[in-house]
Every structure is written in C-alpha cells, then in structure tokens.
C-alpha cells in the first residue's frame, strides 16, 4: 500500500518539532545575515540605550528616515541621563520630522523613570523592561535579546510576514509569537531576531518577495506549494518600518484628503511661526507656519503633499504676505532647537531656510 503524501502545508508547520530541520534553518539564516546584513549604526553596538532608541525610532518609520535623526538625537542626548534631564520641547525638536510624537514624549518619560528608579540602567529581562513607559512586548524582547542575550523572540510586521509564509497559512498572533520562539537560535538570540527582521525587510518583501535568492526557501511552505508564492502572499504591513519598501504604518480605512493654505513670512533672518495649543490632540505645543483660512488670489510659491495618519494634505505655501496677527518672529538659526512640525520642517528645507 502506498504511503499517503504529507500535504505540503503541514511540512513546515511540523518542522519546529523537527530539531534537525530547525537547526539547519537557523544556520542558513544566520550565515546569510552574517554576510548580507545592512550596515546600520545600531548594529555596531549592544548598548541598551542605543538599541532602545533605534527600536523606538524604527516603529512606523523607514530606516532611511531614521538614520539622520538617530545621529542628531544622540549628539544632543548621548546618555539616558542627558535625555532624562532635557525639556520636552528639546526632545520634540530633535524628533521633529519623524512623526508620531508620542514616542518622543514616552522616550523622555522612560529615561526619567530609569534615572529615578533604576540607577540609570536598563533592566536585563524582557519581563522587567515591559514595566517601563512606552516599552511593549516587541521592544522589550528586542532590547533583552540584542543587549542582554536573553533567548526571547521578537515579532514585528516583518517577522510576522516571514513566519506566515514559512508556515504557508494564516496564524493567530499568539501562534506567530510561539512559532518565532520555537525557531529562535538561543545561543545568538539577538542576531537571530535581527536576521528574521532583515529577511522580511530585504528579501521576503510584502508585495514582491525575492524567493529565488532567499536563504530559507528550502524550508518555506509558501515557496514550495504548487501555487507558489501567489497563493498565500497576502501583503502584510510592517509595524516596525525597518526598512523596506513602503510606509510602515498600518492604515485602516480610506485616506481623507484636505487642502490647506499657509504663509512663509521671512524678515531679517526671522520666520513667522505659530505654536499649536498645548491641549491639541494632534502635535500639541509644536510650532508651524500660520495658516490662512481662505484661498489667496495669487498663485502659491509651492505646493506640497504631506500625510499625517489618515489625512493626505495638499499644502499651498505663499511667501511674503503681510503677517497674520498671531504668531511670533523666530530667528531662523534657532529653529532646529524648536519643536516644529514635520510639514513645517519640510517647507523650511525646501526654502533653504534650515
Ligand atoms: Fe519569503 Fe519567498 Fe523566502 Fe518564503 S522563500 S520566506 S516567501 S522570500
């Protein structure tokens, strides 16, 4: 009697219990990571402060957008103590342009708690890290594994996609964490976690995975299924931008379009800016160019496109109109130390003011 063939979908799903297959999978992935990982500043260190900062910045933000901010932020706040002692405005100014400003506020709050209650040091376990402000399951696991070698797996949007494709089926969130943990190389947990994220960011891409060059294709159910990659490759957005193509945010529902007009008024090396209300639900306390309520008759100096969460703005900028009563003249030289909105930063850069 002929043995029944094992359905292809179950082969990899069964593999976490197959120690030889899993060991070979880990070796192949780590070998690839050792030779092909991108040269990024936070990969040259295990300092938990630097790892934490990079992980928070990379949430919902692309690597290319993070690189400059990471360098500038560390120049201004080279230690937990420096960050804890800084004003909120100074931290927001260094964060300006990265968006999702709550991350910057939580970062400062967390630094203050570390200084006040932990002697300025990070706890060394994921469990203890999760008790700190702004540190969730993913970030705690990333810091614990990369900085302290704790054998705990991370799951971000990239890892989630890789695991689902390896298994060839949809998995509940808890199953993905479990599966990632069972695949983890416990002697190099930090490198292994980063190798899974790197694979998702550079090879197992959301829309166009590079299966022919994938180091783990041998173990991938999706790649080996008769329908190939077309069957189960549902695009999955990335929570931690990490890198790759496409914006990282998980957007739900349709984008809202909004058209606005604002004024770039420049005089004697100063710029007219207004501060948003401290109680505003969006970017409280940040500085921006004054808006005009009605469409001016003249053509704008430039038009920009800018997205904030679910709103796509079309922003017409007029120059050198009479200043509105509201606002203040701010010296251009001090703007880099002011918490200005990302849109304002974009406009001032285009005007070669900053
Ligand atoms: Fe992703 Fe293709 Fe590699 Fe499978 S073989 S993990 S689908 S890139």
Short mmCIF file of C-alpha atoms and ligand atoms in Angstrom, two decimals:
data_model
loop_
_atom_site.label_atom_id
_atom_site.label_comp_id
_atom_site.label_asym_id
_atom_site.label_seq_id
_atom_site.Cartn_x
_atom_site.Cartn_y
_atom_site.Cartn_z
CA UNK A 1 0.00 0.00 0.00
CA UNK A 2 1.36 3.46 -0.94
CA UNK A 3 2.00 5.86 1.91
CA UNK A 4 -0.15 8.95 1.83
CA UNK A 5 1.81 12.05 0.86
CA UNK A 6 2.03 14.63 3.62
CA UNK A 7 0.26 17.79 2.45
CA UNK A 8 2.81 20.44 1.69
CA UNK A 9 1.15 22.89 4.11
CA UNK A 10 1.92 20.67 7.06
CA UNK A 11 5.57 20.06 6.30
CA UNK A 12 6.93 23.25 7.73
CA UNK A 13 4.25 23.55 10.33
CA UNK A 14 5.60 20.29 11.70
CA UNK A 15 9.18 21.36 11.40
CA UNK A 16 9.55 23.27 14.69
CA UNK A 17 9.39 19.88 16.38
CA UNK A 18 11.97 18.52 13.96
CA UNK A 19 15.19 19.62 15.59
CA UNK A 20 17.47 18.85 12.64
CA UNK A 21 15.39 20.85 10.20
CA UNK A 22 15.14 23.75 12.60
CA UNK A 23 18.88 23.68 13.31
CA UNK A 24 19.61 23.76 9.56
CA UNK A 25 17.13 26.60 9.10
CA UNK A 26 18.80 28.65 11.86
CA UNK A 27 22.28 28.03 10.46
CA UNK A 28 21.27 29.06 6.95
CA UNK A 29 19.56 32.22 8.13
CA UNK A 30 22.40 33.31 10.42
CA UNK A 31 25.01 32.58 7.74
CA UNK A 32 23.08 34.77 5.32
CA UNK A 33 22.68 37.51 7.94
CA UNK A 34 26.40 37.48 8.76
CA UNK A 35 27.22 38.13 5.11
CA UNK A 36 24.34 40.23 3.84
CA UNK A 37 23.04 42.41 6.66
CA UNK A 38 22.88 46.11 6.03
CA UNK A 39 25.49 48.25 7.70
CA UNK A 40 23.36 50.24 10.15
CA UNK A 41 24.67 52.25 13.11
CA UNK A 42 22.63 50.39 15.73
CA UNK A 43 24.07 47.09 14.51
CA UNK A 44 27.52 48.09 15.77
CA UNK A 45 26.54 48.18 19.41
CA UNK A 46 24.80 46.26 22.17
CA UNK A 47 24.36 49.31 24.39
CA UNK A 48 20.71 49.09 25.51
CA UNK A 49 20.25 52.88 25.30
CA UNK A 50 21.24 52.87 21.63
CA UNK A 51 19.24 49.73 20.85
CA UNK A 52 16.16 51.13 22.60
CA UNK A 53 16.41 54.44 20.75
CA UNK A 54 16.74 52.74 17.36
CA UNK A 55 13.83 50.41 18.07
CA UNK A 56 11.52 53.26 19.09
CA UNK A 57 12.54 55.35 16.08
CA UNK A 58 12.06 52.45 13.68
CA UNK A 59 8.49 51.87 14.76
CA UNK A 60 6.32 53.00 11.86
CA UNK A 61 9.26 54.77 10.22
CA UNK A 62 11.57 53.76 7.39
CA UNK A 63 15.29 53.18 8.00
CA UNK A 64 16.27 55.95 5.57
CA UNK A 65 14.20 58.48 7.52
CA UNK A 66 15.63 57.31 10.84
CA UNK A 67 19.37 57.48 10.08
CA UNK A 68 19.86 61.26 10.34
CA UNK A 69 17.50 61.63 13.28
CA UNK A 70 19.30 58.84 15.15
CA UNK A 71 22.64 60.62 14.76
CA UNK A 72 21.30 64.08 15.68
CA UNK A 73 19.35 62.72 18.64
CA UNK A 74 22.44 61.00 20.04
CA UNK A 75 24.54 64.13 19.57
CA UNK A 76 22.05 66.08 21.68
CA UNK A 77 21.24 63.32 24.18
CA UNK A 78 24.21 60.96 24.35
CA UNK A 79 23.03 59.19 27.52
CA UNK A 80 19.94 58.24 29.48
CA UNK A 81 20.80 60.98 31.98
CA UNK A 82 21.04 63.64 29.25
CA UNK A 83 17.65 62.59 27.88
CA UNK A 84 16.04 62.46 31.32
CA UNK A 85 17.28 65.98 32.11
CA UNK A 86 16.14 67.55 28.82
CA UNK A 87 12.99 69.63 28.41
CA UNK A 88 10.11 68.12 26.47
CA UNK A 89 10.48 70.83 23.81
CA UNK A 90 14.15 69.98 23.30
CA UNK A 91 13.32 66.27 22.84
CA UNK A 92 10.48 67.07 20.43
CA UNK A 93 12.81 69.38 18.47
CA UNK A 94 15.29 66.53 17.97
CA UNK A 95 12.41 64.25 16.99
CA UNK A 96 10.87 66.77 14.58
CA UNK A 97 10.21 65.19 11.20
CA UNK A 98 9.85 61.60 12.47
CA UNK A 99 6.15 61.98 13.34
CA UNK A 100 4.19 60.06 15.97
CA UNK A 101 5.47 62.47 18.63
CA UNK A 102 4.02 60.45 21.48
CA UNK A 103 7.05 58.18 21.00
CA UNK A 104 9.39 61.08 21.88
CA UNK A 105 7.39 62.02 24.97
CA UNK A 106 7.38 58.40 26.17
CA UNK A 107 11.10 58.13 25.49
CA UNK A 108 11.81 61.05 27.81
CA UNK A 109 9.38 59.71 30.42
CA UNK A 110 11.06 56.31 30.30
CA UNK A 111 14.53 57.86 30.66
CA UNK A 112 13.31 59.77 33.73
CA UNK A 113 11.98 56.58 35.29
CA UNK A 114 15.24 54.76 34.57
CA UNK A 115 17.21 57.52 36.30
CA UNK A 116 14.83 57.81 39.24
CA UNK A 117 14.14 54.13 39.91
CA UNK A 118 16.80 52.04 38.16
CA UNK A 119 20.01 53.94 38.77
CA UNK A 120 20.07 55.00 35.11
CA UNK A 121 20.34 51.41 33.84
CA UNK A 122 18.03 49.24 31.80
CA UNK A 123 16.73 46.05 33.44
CA UNK A 124 18.14 42.99 31.67
CA UNK A 125 14.99 40.93 31.08
CA UNK A 126 12.09 41.40 28.71
CA UNK A 127 9.65 40.99 31.59
CA UNK A 128 11.21 43.81 33.60
CA UNK A 129 11.63 46.03 30.54
CA UNK A 130 7.91 45.79 29.82
CA UNK A 131 7.13 47.61 33.05
CA UNK A 132 8.77 50.79 31.68
CA UNK A 133 6.77 53.56 29.91
CA UNK A 134 6.47 53.09 26.15
CA UNK A 135 8.11 49.65 26.09
CA UNK A 136 5.80 46.92 24.81
CA UNK A 137 6.33 43.24 24.13
CA UNK A 138 8.24 43.72 20.88
CA UNK A 139 10.63 46.45 22.13
CA UNK A 140 11.27 44.61 25.41
CA UNK A 141 12.18 41.42 23.53
CA UNK A 142 14.41 43.32 21.08
CA UNK A 143 16.41 45.05 23.85
CA UNK A 144 16.61 41.93 26.02
CA UNK A 145 17.82 39.68 23.20
CA UNK A 146 20.18 42.13 21.47
CA UNK A 147 21.70 43.79 24.54
CA UNK A 148 21.46 41.06 27.15
CA UNK A 149 21.34 37.79 25.15
CA UNK A 150 18.02 36.74 26.64
CA UNK A 151 16.59 33.95 24.44
CA UNK A 152 13.30 35.62 23.66
CA UNK A 153 11.89 36.02 20.16
CA UNK A 154 10.63 39.27 18.63
CA UNK A 155 7.66 39.61 16.33
CA UNK A 156 7.23 42.78 14.28
CA UNK A 157 5.43 43.15 10.97
CA UNK A 158 8.41 41.72 9.07
CA UNK A 159 8.75 38.64 11.27
CA UNK A 160 5.01 38.11 11.16
CA UNK A 161 5.06 38.02 7.37
CA UNK A 162 8.07 35.71 7.22
CA UNK A 163 6.58 33.24 9.72
CA UNK A 164 3.22 33.14 7.95
CA UNK A 165 4.89 32.46 4.63
CA UNK A 166 7.24 29.87 6.07
CA UNK A 167 4.23 28.07 7.50
CA UNK A 168 2.11 28.68 4.43
CA UNK A 169 -1.00 29.64 6.33
CA UNK A 170 -2.56 32.34 8.40
CA UNK A 171 -1.74 32.13 12.06
CA UNK A 172 -3.21 33.90 15.04
CA UNK A 173 -0.95 36.44 16.72
CA UNK A 174 -0.22 34.17 19.66
CA UNK A 175 0.74 31.31 17.33
CA UNK A 176 3.16 33.59 15.50
CA UNK A 177 4.94 34.51 18.74
CA UNK A 178 5.06 30.83 19.69
CA UNK A 179 6.40 29.82 16.31
CA UNK A 180 9.03 32.60 16.31
CA UNK A 181 10.13 31.43 19.75
CA UNK A 182 10.45 27.82 18.59
CA UNK A 183 12.59 28.89 15.63
CA UNK A 184 14.88 31.12 17.73
CA UNK A 185 18.58 30.33 17.94
CA UNK A 186 19.14 30.58 21.67
CA UNK A 187 22.90 30.94 21.51
CA UNK A 188 22.69 34.07 19.29
CA UNK A 189 19.18 35.35 20.06
CA UNK A 190 19.86 38.99 19.22
CA UNK A 191 21.44 38.21 15.86
CA UNK A 192 18.78 35.65 15.06
CA UNK A 193 15.95 38.07 15.81
CA UNK A 194 17.61 40.68 13.63
CA UNK A 195 18.14 38.14 10.86
CA UNK A 196 14.40 37.35 10.78
CA UNK A 197 13.57 41.07 10.61
CA UNK A 198 16.27 41.66 7.98
CA UNK A 199 14.90 38.82 5.86
CA UNK A 200 11.43 40.38 5.96
CA UNK A 201 12.79 43.84 5.24
CA UNK A 202 15.06 42.98 2.32
CA UNK A 203 14.04 39.60 0.83
CA UNK A 204 10.59 38.45 1.92
CA UNK A 205 9.04 41.74 0.83
CA UNK A 206 5.32 42.43 1.23
CA UNK A 207 4.42 42.53 -2.45
CA UNK A 208 7.39 41.15 -4.31
CA UNK A 209 9.31 38.54 -2.31
CA UNK A 210 12.67 37.55 -3.77
CA UNK A 211 12.19 33.81 -3.29
CA UNK A 212 14.90 32.66 -5.75
CA UNK A 213 17.56 34.36 -3.61
CA UNK A 214 16.01 33.59 -0.23
CA UNK A 215 18.37 31.73 2.13
CA UNK A 216 15.49 29.76 3.71
CA UNK A 217 13.45 28.89 0.64
CA UNK A 218 14.21 25.21 1.27
CA UNK A 219 12.10 25.37 4.42
CA UNK A 220 9.36 27.64 3.09
CA UNK A 221 5.95 26.06 2.55
CA UNK A 222 4.67 29.02 0.53
CA UNK A 223 7.59 28.86 -1.87
CA UNK A 224 7.24 25.09 -2.28
CA UNK A 225 3.49 24.90 -2.64
CA UNK A 226 2.15 24.07 -6.11
CA UNK A 227 0.69 27.55 -6.45
CA UNK A 228 4.00 29.09 -5.47
CA UNK A 229 4.16 32.43 -3.79
CA UNK A 230 0.97 33.71 -5.36
CA UNK A 231 -1.28 31.75 -3.06
CA UNK A 232 -0.55 32.94 0.43
CA UNK A 233 1.37 36.13 -0.04
CA UNK A 234 -1.15 38.47 1.41
CA UNK A 235 0.62 41.81 1.77
CA UNK A 236 1.17 42.46 5.45
CA UNK A 237 2.19 45.93 6.54
CA UNK A 238 5.11 46.46 8.82
CA UNK A 239 4.71 47.72 12.35
CA UNK A 240 8.37 48.48 12.73
CA UNK A 241 9.23 50.05 9.45
CA UNK A 242 12.51 48.55 9.43
CA UNK A 243 13.41 49.24 6.13
CA UNK A 244 11.91 48.36 3.24
CA UNK A 245 9.64 49.47 0.64
CA UNK A 246 6.55 51.16 1.60
CA UNK A 247 5.39 53.13 4.55
CA UNK A 248 5.27 51.30 7.74
CA UNK A 249 2.06 52.42 9.31
CA UNK A 250 -0.96 50.19 9.46
CA UNK A 251 -3.58 52.35 7.87
CA UNK A 252 -7.17 51.43 8.33
CA UNK A 253 -9.95 52.81 6.19
CA UNK A 254 -9.74 55.30 3.37
CA UNK A 255 -7.41 58.29 3.38
CA UNK A 256 -9.01 61.69 3.91
CA UNK A 257 -7.91 64.48 1.57
CA UNK A 258 -7.59 68.03 2.80
CA UNK A 259 -6.34 71.21 1.10
CA UNK A 260 -4.76 73.96 3.19
CA UNK A 261 -3.01 77.31 2.63
CA UNK A 262 -0.21 78.67 4.75
CA UNK A 263 2.23 81.57 4.75
CA UNK A 264 6.00 81.54 4.84
CA UNK A 265 6.88 85.00 6.00
CA UNK A 266 10.55 85.84 6.35
CA UNK A 267 12.03 89.07 7.70
CA UNK A 268 15.55 89.98 8.84
CA UNK A 269 16.55 86.33 9.24
CA UNK A 270 13.42 85.51 11.21
CA UNK A 271 10.39 83.38 10.35
CA UNK A 272 6.81 83.90 11.47
CA UNK A 273 5.63 80.76 13.30
CA UNK A 274 2.65 79.90 15.47
CA UNK A 275 2.54 77.41 18.31
CA UNK A 276 -0.22 74.82 18.38
CA UNK A 277 -2.29 74.61 21.52
CA UNK A 278 -0.78 72.54 24.33
CA UNK A 279 -4.18 70.83 24.52
CA UNK A 280 -4.36 69.96 20.83
CA UNK A 281 -4.97 66.27 20.18
CA UNK A 282 -2.52 66.41 17.26
CA UNK A 283 1.07 67.58 17.79
CA UNK A 284 0.34 69.65 20.93
CA UNK A 285 2.72 72.55 21.57
CA UNK A 286 4.54 72.22 18.26
CA UNK A 287 5.38 75.17 16.00
CA UNK A 288 4.21 75.62 12.43
CA UNK A 289 3.65 78.18 9.68
CA UNK A 290 0.50 80.30 10.09
CA UNK A 291 -2.46 79.12 8.04
CA UNK A 292 -4.84 81.32 6.08
CA UNK A 293 -8.50 80.43 6.15
CA UNK A 294 -9.30 81.43 2.58
CA UNK A 295 -7.63 80.59 -0.67
CA UNK A 296 -5.47 83.59 -1.71
CA UNK A 297 -5.93 85.01 -5.21
CA UNK A 298 -2.24 84.75 -6.08
CA UNK A 299 -0.67 81.50 -7.16
CA UNK A 300 1.25 79.75 -4.38
CA UNK A 301 5.04 79.77 -4.21
CA UNK A 302 5.00 75.95 -3.92
CA UNK A 303 2.56 73.14 -3.27
CA UNK A 304 3.46 70.18 -1.06
CA UNK A 305 1.88 66.85 -0.35
CA UNK A 306 2.03 65.66 3.21
CA UNK A 307 0.37 62.76 5.06
CA UNK A 308 -0.44 62.60 8.74
CA UNK A 309 -2.05 59.35 9.91
CA UNK A 310 -5.16 59.01 7.72
CA UNK A 311 -5.12 62.50 6.18
CA UNK A 312 -3.41 63.40 2.91
CA UNK A 313 -2.83 67.15 2.86
CA UNK A 314 -2.29 69.28 -0.20
CA UNK A 315 -0.46 72.30 1.18
CA UNK A 316 -0.17 75.53 -0.80
CA UNK A 317 2.54 77.82 0.53
CA UNK A 318 2.50 81.57 -0.12
CA UNK A 319 5.53 83.71 0.63
CA UNK A 320 5.97 87.22 1.98
CA UNK A 321 2.37 88.12 2.60
CA UNK A 322 1.63 90.53 5.44
CA UNK A 323 1.95 88.53 8.65
CA UNK A 324 -1.15 87.42 10.46
CA UNK A 325 -1.67 88.93 13.89
CA UNK A 326 -0.99 85.59 15.53
CA UNK A 327 2.42 84.04 15.80
CA UNK A 328 5.93 85.09 16.69
CA UNK A 329 9.06 86.01 14.79
CA UNK A 330 11.56 83.19 15.38
CA UNK A 331 15.23 83.54 14.37
CA UNK A 332 15.95 81.00 11.62
CA UNK A 333 19.11 79.93 13.44
CA UNK A 334 17.14 78.72 16.46
CA UNK A 335 14.52 76.73 14.58
CA UNK A 336 16.48 73.48 14.75
CA UNK A 337 16.10 73.64 18.55
CA UNK A 338 12.37 74.28 18.38
CA UNK A 339 9.74 71.52 18.12
CA UNK A 340 8.44 72.31 14.63
CA UNK A 341 6.01 70.03 12.81
CA UNK A 342 7.29 67.72 10.08
CA UNK A 343 5.36 69.67 7.44
CA UNK A 344 6.91 72.97 8.54
CA UNK A 345 10.36 71.39 8.55
CA UNK A 346 9.75 70.12 5.01
CA UNK A 347 8.71 73.59 3.79
CA UNK A 348 11.61 75.39 5.52
CA UNK A 349 14.05 72.90 3.99
CA UNK A 350 12.59 73.46 0.53
CA UNK A 351 13.04 77.21 1.05
CA UNK A 352 16.68 76.59 2.13
CA UNK A 353 15.99 78.22 5.50
CA UNK A 354 17.10 75.25 7.60
FE1 LIG B 1 9.57 34.64 1.86
FE2 LIG B 1 9.96 33.51 -0.52
FE3 LIG B 1 11.78 33.23 1.43
FE4 LIG B 1 9.44 32.00 1.60
S1 LIG B 1 11.04 31.66 0.07
S2 LIG B 1 10.48 33.12 3.24
S3 LIG B 1 8.05 33.50 0.65
S4 LIG B 1 11.19 35.15 0.36
#
